[in-house]
Amino acid sequence: MTLSDRHRRILDAVQHAGQLGVPRLAELTGTSEMTVRRDLEHLADQGMLERYRGGARSLTLRGEEPPFAVRTHEGLDAKRRIAAAVADLIADGEAVVVDGGTTCLEVARLLTPRRITVMPLSMHSANALAGGPQLRLLLPGGELRPDELALTGPLAEASLAALRFDTAVLGCCGLTAAGMTAYDLADAAIKRAIIASARRVIVVADPAKLSRTALAFVAPVSAFSLVVTTEEAAEDDTNALAAAGTVVRRV
């Protein structure tokens, strides 16, 4: 098991259980308790869990969105496959708005060398896009959500309302046949403004999102031009989305 795989297994186990002791984590990872203690110190320093004497506890309450630092390590291969497929769908010369979130960040990284106009709704993505030699970068106003560094609020919504984009790349917290949902009311409002500003709306969603429902309703499935997920997505989930009125692509 690689270091990255071991950290992922520890994070998954702690998040699922709420808290776990070092002996149990050593058993789950097939390594020594000393190694697990070093792993926990590293993960605690990254803000991914809380260390206590003899174990670790999750920083995420059930029903809440995991911290950004945790999500950047979740399903990274899947996110990169999704991002590559989405980047291929965007032509030079387009005006594109990119939502916040870790999958959208991977899309932004791939768009950096392109000859396009981009407005990111996250400072993480703005930093990734800033070095693009041919890229025209537009920055919205708004209030930064802590940790997430996503822009929300009336200023961000007004920035979106003033512009019209060829393509929107939209992240999600949950997406089922009943529609898209977000954990945060302000995030849901921004996503609705993104949808209203674009001719084409591409949703990026790893398979876990397709069976999840969060607090705030964003929009029905029919509001999206395309949903891009991975081949690991359950057919029941993707068929339900297609029946609800969108096109689903598995990569």
mmCIF file of C-alpha atoms in Angstrom:
data_model
loop_
_atom_site.group_PDB
_atom_site.id
_atom_site.type_symbol
_atom_site.label_atom_id
_atom_site.label_comp_id
_atom_site.label_asym_id
_atom_site.label_seq_id
_atom_site.Cartn_x
_atom_site.Cartn_y
_atom_site.Cartn_z
ATOM 1 C CA MET A 1 0.000 0.000 0.000
ATOM 2 C CA THR A 2 1.392 3.380 -1.004
ATOM 3 C CA LEU A 3 1.600 6.308 1.399
ATOM 4 C CA SER A 4 -1.240 8.066 -0.428
ATOM 5 C CA ASP A 5 -3.436 4.943 -0.309
ATOM 6 C CA ARG A 6 -2.729 4.503 3.384
ATOM 7 C CA HIS A 7 -3.666 8.109 4.157
ATOM 8 C CA ARG A 8 -6.852 7.727 2.121
ATOM 9 C CA ARG A 9 -7.812 4.560 4.005
ATOM 10 C CA ILE A 10 -7.158 6.230 7.353
ATOM 11 C CA LEU A 11 -9.261 9.271 6.417
ATOM 12 C CA ASP A 12 -12.115 7.130 5.112
ATOM 13 C CA ALA A 13 -12.128 4.929 8.214
ATOM 14 C CA VAL A 14 -12.010 7.850 10.658
ATOM 15 C CA GLN A 15 -14.709 9.772 8.806
ATOM 16 C CA HIS A 16 -16.990 6.730 8.689
ATOM 17 C CA ALA A 17 -16.532 5.817 12.359
ATOM 18 C CA GLY A 18 -16.264 9.342 13.770
ATOM 19 C CA GLN A 19 -13.113 8.396 15.653
ATOM 20 C CA LEU A 20 -10.732 5.437 15.782
ATOM 21 C CA GLY A 21 -7.789 4.330 17.881
ATOM 22 C CA VAL A 22 -4.268 3.698 16.625
ATOM 23 C CA PRO A 23 -4.429 -0.128 17.055
ATOM 24 C CA ARG A 24 -7.527 -0.396 14.853
ATOM 25 C CA LEU A 25 -6.025 1.894 12.204
ATOM 26 C CA ALA A 26 -2.831 -0.178 12.202
ATOM 27 C CA GLU A 27 -4.949 -3.280 11.618
ATOM 28 C CA LEU A 28 -6.883 -1.633 8.775
ATOM 29 C CA THR A 29 -3.741 -0.430 7.006
ATOM 30 C CA GLY A 30 -1.571 -3.462 7.680
ATOM 31 C CA THR A 31 1.228 -1.378 9.152
ATOM 32 C CA SER A 32 2.772 -0.656 12.550
ATOM 33 C CA GLU A 33 1.249 1.564 15.221
ATOM 34 C CA MET A 34 4.331 3.801 15.027
ATOM 35 C CA THR A 35 3.720 4.340 11.302
ATOM 36 C CA VAL A 36 0.058 5.107 11.936
ATOM 37 C CA ARG A 37 0.995 7.684 14.575
ATOM 38 C CA ARG A 38 3.264 9.434 12.066
ATOM 39 C CA ASP A 39 0.462 9.332 9.479
ATOM 40 C CA LEU A 40 -1.993 10.846 11.951
ATOM 41 C CA GLU A 41 0.404 13.652 12.829
ATOM 42 C CA HIS A 42 0.821 14.453 9.136
ATOM 43 C CA LEU A 43 -2.922 14.370 8.441
ATOM 44 C CA ALA A 44 -3.644 16.509 11.507
ATOM 45 C CA ASP A 45 -1.056 19.077 10.347
ATOM 46 C CA GLN A 46 -2.914 19.227 6.992
ATOM 47 C CA GLY A 47 -6.216 19.929 8.756
ATOM 48 C CA MET A 48 -7.748 16.644 7.608
ATOM 49 C CA LEU A 49 -8.536 15.166 11.039
ATOM 50 C CA GLU A 50 -8.123 15.901 14.740
ATOM 51 C CA ARG A 51 -5.454 14.024 16.666
ATOM 52 C CA TYR A 52 -6.000 12.884 20.250
ATOM 53 C CA ARG A 53 -3.882 10.657 22.498
ATOM 54 C CA GLY A 54 -4.273 7.127 21.171
ATOM 55 C CA GLY A 55 -6.223 7.905 18.009
ATOM 56 C CA ALA A 56 -7.932 10.458 15.792
ATOM 57 C CA ARG A 57 -11.397 11.854 15.201
ATOM 58 C CA SER A 58 -13.086 13.251 12.118
ATOM 59 C CA LEU A 59 -13.491 17.010 11.669
ATOM 60 C CA THR A 60 -16.584 16.423 9.543
ATOM 61 C CA LEU A 61 -20.036 16.116 11.057
ATOM 62 C CA ARG A 62 -22.425 13.791 9.248
ATOM 63 C CA GLY A 63 -24.400 15.717 6.650
ATOM 64 C CA GLU A 64 -21.761 18.419 6.293
ATOM 65 C CA GLU A 65 -19.374 18.957 3.401
ATOM 66 C CA PRO A 66 -15.883 17.555 4.081
ATOM 67 C CA PRO A 67 -13.101 20.167 4.330
ATOM 68 C CA PHE A 68 -11.485 21.246 1.057
ATOM 69 C CA ALA A 69 -8.124 19.785 2.119
ATOM 70 C CA VAL A 70 -9.745 16.381 2.591
ATOM 71 C CA ARG A 71 -11.617 16.484 -0.728
ATOM 72 C CA THR A 72 -8.505 17.328 -2.747
ATOM 73 C CA HIS A 73 -7.239 13.807 -1.983
ATOM 74 C CA GLU A 74 -10.534 11.993 -2.630
ATOM 75 C CA GLY A 75 -10.881 10.217 -5.977
ATOM 76 C CA LEU A 76 -8.105 12.234 -7.582
ATOM 77 C CA ASP A 77 -7.753 9.891 -10.567
ATOM 78 C CA ALA A 78 -11.492 10.110 -11.258
ATOM 79 C CA LYS A 79 -11.457 13.910 -10.987
ATOM 80 C CA ARG A 80 -8.580 14.154 -13.436
ATOM 81 C CA ARG A 81 -10.307 11.875 -15.936
ATOM 82 C CA ILE A 82 -13.464 13.978 -15.676
ATOM 83 C CA ALA A 83 -11.456 17.194 -16.041
ATOM 84 C CA ALA A 84 -9.673 15.931 -19.162
ATOM 85 C CA ALA A 85 -12.995 15.014 -20.793
ATOM 86 C CA VAL A 86 -14.492 18.419 -19.990
ATOM 87 C CA ALA A 87 -11.439 20.356 -21.199
ATOM 88 C CA ASP A 88 -11.707 18.531 -24.536
ATOM 89 C CA LEU A 89 -15.275 19.816 -24.908
ATOM 90 C CA ILE A 90 -14.240 23.468 -24.628
ATOM 91 C CA ALA A 91 -13.105 25.190 -27.834
ATOM 92 C CA ASP A 92 -10.596 28.005 -28.158
ATOM 93 C CA GLY A 93 -12.297 31.387 -28.084
ATOM 94 C CA GLU A 94 -15.056 30.349 -25.683
ATOM 95 C CA ALA A 95 -16.111 32.301 -22.616
ATOM 96 C CA VAL A 96 -16.239 29.881 -19.680
ATOM 97 C CA VAL A 97 -17.338 30.172 -16.056
ATOM 98 C CA VAL A 98 -15.869 27.625 -13.636
ATOM 99 C CA ASP A 99 -17.555 26.793 -10.353
ATOM 100 C CA GLY A 100 -15.714 26.181 -7.082
ATOM 101 C CA GLY A 101 -14.806 22.728 -5.784
ATOM 102 C CA THR A 102 -11.989 20.256 -6.230
ATOM 103 C CA THR A 103 -13.101 18.709 -9.541
ATOM 104 C CA CYS A 104 -13.596 22.155 -11.057
ATOM 105 C CA LEU A 105 -10.101 23.037 -9.852
ATOM 106 C CA GLU A 106 -8.731 20.142 -11.927
ATOM 107 C CA VAL A 107 -10.642 21.501 -14.933
ATOM 108 C CA ALA A 108 -9.181 24.977 -14.348
ATOM 109 C CA ARG A 109 -5.647 23.582 -14.316
ATOM 110 C CA LEU A 110 -6.182 22.026 -17.739
ATOM 111 C CA LEU A 111 -7.669 25.240 -19.154
ATOM 112 C CA THR A 112 -4.709 27.398 -18.132
ATOM 113 C CA PRO A 113 -2.786 27.141 -21.446
ATOM 114 C CA ARG A 114 -5.897 27.627 -23.600
ATOM 115 C CA ARG A 115 -6.953 30.678 -25.639
ATOM 116 C CA ILE A 116 -10.234 31.331 -23.834
ATOM 117 C CA THR A 117 -11.908 33.771 -21.463
ATOM 118 C CA VAL A 118 -12.503 32.308 -17.991
ATOM 119 C CA MET A 119 -14.197 33.529 -14.847
ATOM 120 C CA PRO A 120 -13.511 31.242 -11.869
ATOM 121 C CA LEU A 121 -15.763 31.287 -8.802
ATOM 122 C CA SER A 122 -12.920 30.143 -6.545
ATOM 123 C CA MET A 123 -9.600 31.681 -5.613
ATOM 124 C CA HIS A 124 -8.020 28.218 -5.806
ATOM 125 C CA SER A 125 -8.963 28.092 -9.495
ATOM 126 C CA ALA A 126 -8.037 31.748 -10.024
ATOM 127 C CA ASN A 127 -4.520 31.024 -8.778
ATOM 128 C CA ALA A 128 -4.262 28.030 -11.105
ATOM 129 C CA LEU A 129 -5.428 30.062 -14.103
ATOM 130 C CA ALA A 130 -3.344 33.162 -13.430
ATOM 131 C CA GLY A 131 -0.309 32.008 -15.427
ATOM 132 C CA GLY A 132 -2.123 31.270 -18.686
ATOM 133 C CA PRO A 133 -0.225 33.034 -21.515
ATOM 134 C CA GLN A 134 -3.212 33.222 -23.891
ATOM 135 C CA LEU A 135 -5.979 33.206 -21.320
ATOM 136 C CA ARG A 136 -8.182 36.184 -20.444
ATOM 137 C CA LEU A 137 -8.976 35.937 -16.733
ATOM 138 C CA LEU A 138 -12.039 37.679 -15.275
ATOM 139 C CA LEU A 139 -12.429 37.919 -11.514
ATOM 140 C CA PRO A 140 -15.878 38.329 -9.913
ATOM 141 C CA GLY A 141 -16.649 40.157 -6.731
ATOM 142 C CA GLY A 142 -18.073 38.409 -3.721
ATOM 143 C CA GLU A 143 -17.466 37.093 -0.233
ATOM 144 C CA LEU A 144 -14.949 34.297 0.270
ATOM 145 C CA ARG A 145 -16.149 31.149 1.989
ATOM 146 C CA PRO A 146 -13.480 30.137 4.530
ATOM 147 C CA ASP A 147 -11.335 27.113 3.572
ATOM 148 C CA GLU A 148 -13.241 26.649 0.306
ATOM 149 C CA LEU A 149 -12.169 30.097 -0.993
ATOM 150 C CA ALA A 150 -15.274 30.098 -3.181
ATOM 151 C CA LEU A 151 -16.938 33.427 -3.982
ATOM 152 C CA THR A 152 -20.561 33.837 -2.938
ATOM 153 C CA GLY A 153 -23.076 36.536 -2.108
ATOM 154 C CA PRO A 154 -24.741 39.442 -3.970
ATOM 155 C CA LEU A 155 -21.529 40.763 -5.561
ATOM 156 C CA ALA A 156 -20.692 37.368 -7.054
ATOM 157 C CA GLU A 157 -24.273 36.930 -8.250
ATOM 158 C CA ALA A 158 -24.221 40.409 -9.826
ATOM 159 C CA SER A 159 -20.972 39.577 -11.651
ATOM 160 C CA LEU A 160 -22.620 36.498 -13.148
ATOM 161 C CA ALA A 161 -25.800 38.362 -14.062
ATOM 162 C CA ALA A 162 -23.778 40.951 -16.018
ATOM 163 C CA LEU A 163 -22.148 38.362 -18.302
ATOM 164 C CA ARG A 164 -23.099 35.592 -20.727
ATOM 165 C CA PHE A 165 -20.896 32.542 -21.091
ATOM 166 C CA ASP A 166 -20.665 29.863 -23.747
ATOM 167 C CA THR A 167 -20.026 27.130 -21.177
ATOM 168 C CA ALA A 168 -20.411 26.725 -17.427
ATOM 169 C CA VAL A 169 -18.498 24.003 -15.600
ATOM 170 C CA LEU A 170 -20.545 23.249 -12.515
ATOM 171 C CA GLY A 171 -19.570 21.194 -9.488
ATOM 172 C CA CYS A 172 -22.054 19.544 -7.178
ATOM 173 C CA CYS A 173 -22.444 18.175 -3.668
ATOM 174 C CA GLY A 174 -25.241 15.805 -4.609
ATOM 175 C CA LEU A 175 -26.926 14.890 -7.891
ATOM 176 C CA THR A 176 -29.833 12.477 -8.285
ATOM 177 C CA ALA A 177 -32.838 12.215 -10.595
ATOM 178 C CA ALA A 178 -34.572 14.614 -8.185
ATOM 179 C CA GLY A 179 -32.035 17.330 -9.000
ATOM 180 C CA MET A 180 -28.786 18.922 -7.850
ATOM 181 C CA THR A 181 -28.263 19.870 -4.198
ATOM 182 C CA ALA A 182 -25.618 21.815 -2.259
ATOM 183 C CA TYR A 183 -24.607 21.814 1.401
ATOM 184 C CA ASP A 184 -24.659 25.606 1.661
ATOM 185 C CA LEU A 185 -27.532 27.980 0.807
ATOM 186 C CA ALA A 186 -25.179 30.645 -0.561
ATOM 187 C CA ASP A 187 -23.449 28.056 -2.732
ATOM 188 C CA ALA A 188 -26.818 26.914 -4.070
ATOM 189 C CA ALA A 189 -27.658 30.516 -5.026
ATOM 190 C CA ILE A 190 -24.341 30.927 -6.863
ATOM 191 C CA LYS A 191 -24.878 27.691 -8.766
ATOM 192 C CA ARG A 192 -28.306 28.897 -9.909
ATOM 193 C CA ALA A 193 -26.729 32.168 -11.077
ATOM 194 C CA ILE A 194 -24.052 30.207 -12.971
ATOM 195 C CA ILE A 195 -26.733 28.139 -14.715
ATOM 196 C CA ALA A 196 -28.633 31.295 -15.725
ATOM 197 C CA SER A 197 -25.495 32.891 -17.180
ATOM 198 C CA ALA A 198 -24.456 30.098 -19.571
ATOM 199 C CA ARG A 199 -25.662 28.666 -22.852
ATOM 200 C CA ARG A 200 -24.253 25.218 -22.024
ATOM 201 C CA VAL A 201 -23.975 23.765 -18.516
ATOM 202 C CA ILE A 202 -21.604 20.844 -17.927
ATOM 203 C CA VAL A 203 -21.822 19.198 -14.510
ATOM 204 C CA VAL A 204 -18.758 17.381 -13.170
ATOM 205 C CA ALA A 205 -19.582 14.664 -10.636
ATOM 206 C CA ASP A 206 -17.608 11.726 -9.306
ATOM 207 C CA PRO A 207 -19.748 8.565 -8.809
ATOM 208 C CA ALA A 208 -20.206 9.127 -5.060
ATOM 209 C CA LYS A 209 -22.122 12.357 -5.757
ATOM 210 C CA LEU A 210 -24.757 10.503 -7.818
ATOM 211 C CA SER A 211 -26.306 8.853 -4.776
ATOM 212 C CA ARG A 212 -26.039 11.829 -2.415
ATOM 213 C CA THR A 213 -28.525 14.526 -1.441
ATOM 214 C CA ALA A 214 -27.453 17.664 0.445
ATOM 215 C CA LEU A 215 -29.425 20.428 2.160
ATOM 216 C CA ALA A 216 -30.194 23.048 -0.480
ATOM 217 C CA PHE A 217 -31.915 22.408 -3.813
ATOM 218 C CA VAL A 218 -30.139 23.962 -6.810
ATOM 219 C CA ALA A 219 -31.922 22.926 -10.013
ATOM 220 C CA PRO A 220 -33.657 20.025 -11.754
ATOM 221 C CA VAL A 221 -31.594 17.651 -13.885
ATOM 222 C CA SER A 222 -33.163 19.085 -17.051
ATOM 223 C CA ALA A 223 -31.250 22.357 -16.425
ATOM 224 C CA PHE A 224 -27.966 20.655 -17.385
ATOM 225 C CA SER A 225 -26.655 20.044 -20.894
ATOM 226 C CA LEU A 226 -24.299 17.258 -19.858
ATOM 227 C CA VAL A 227 -23.182 15.368 -16.755
ATOM 228 C CA VAL A 228 -19.633 13.984 -16.855
ATOM 229 C CA THR A 229 -18.804 11.213 -14.397
ATOM 230 C CA THR A 230 -16.602 8.112 -14.548
ATOM 231 C CA GLU A 231 -17.148 4.567 -15.753
ATOM 232 C CA GLU A 232 -17.345 3.433 -12.116
ATOM 233 C CA ALA A 233 -20.720 5.187 -11.732
ATOM 234 C CA ALA A 234 -23.619 2.816 -11.152
ATOM 235 C CA GLU A 235 -25.807 2.307 -14.216
ATOM 236 C CA ASP A 236 -28.952 2.744 -12.123
ATOM 237 C CA ASP A 237 -27.745 6.240 -11.151
ATOM 238 C CA THR A 238 -26.729 7.322 -14.653
ATOM 239 C CA ASN A 239 -29.868 5.857 -16.262
ATOM 240 C CA ALA A 240 -32.021 7.741 -13.759
ATOM 241 C CA LEU A 241 -30.266 11.013 -14.652
ATOM 242 C CA ALA A 242 -30.731 10.388 -18.366
ATOM 243 C CA ALA A 243 -34.422 9.628 -17.833
ATOM 244 C CA ALA A 244 -34.756 12.884 -15.874
ATOM 245 C CA GLY A 245 -33.655 14.940 -18.871
ATOM 246 C CA THR A 246 -29.886 15.240 -19.299
ATOM 247 C CA VAL A 247 -27.067 13.549 -21.195
ATOM 248 C CA VAL A 248 -24.613 11.499 -19.135
ATOM 249 C CA ARG A 249 -21.066 10.726 -20.235
ATOM 250 C CA ARG A 250 -18.954 8.166 -18.355
ATOM 251 C CA VAL A 251 -15.171 8.453 -18.781
#
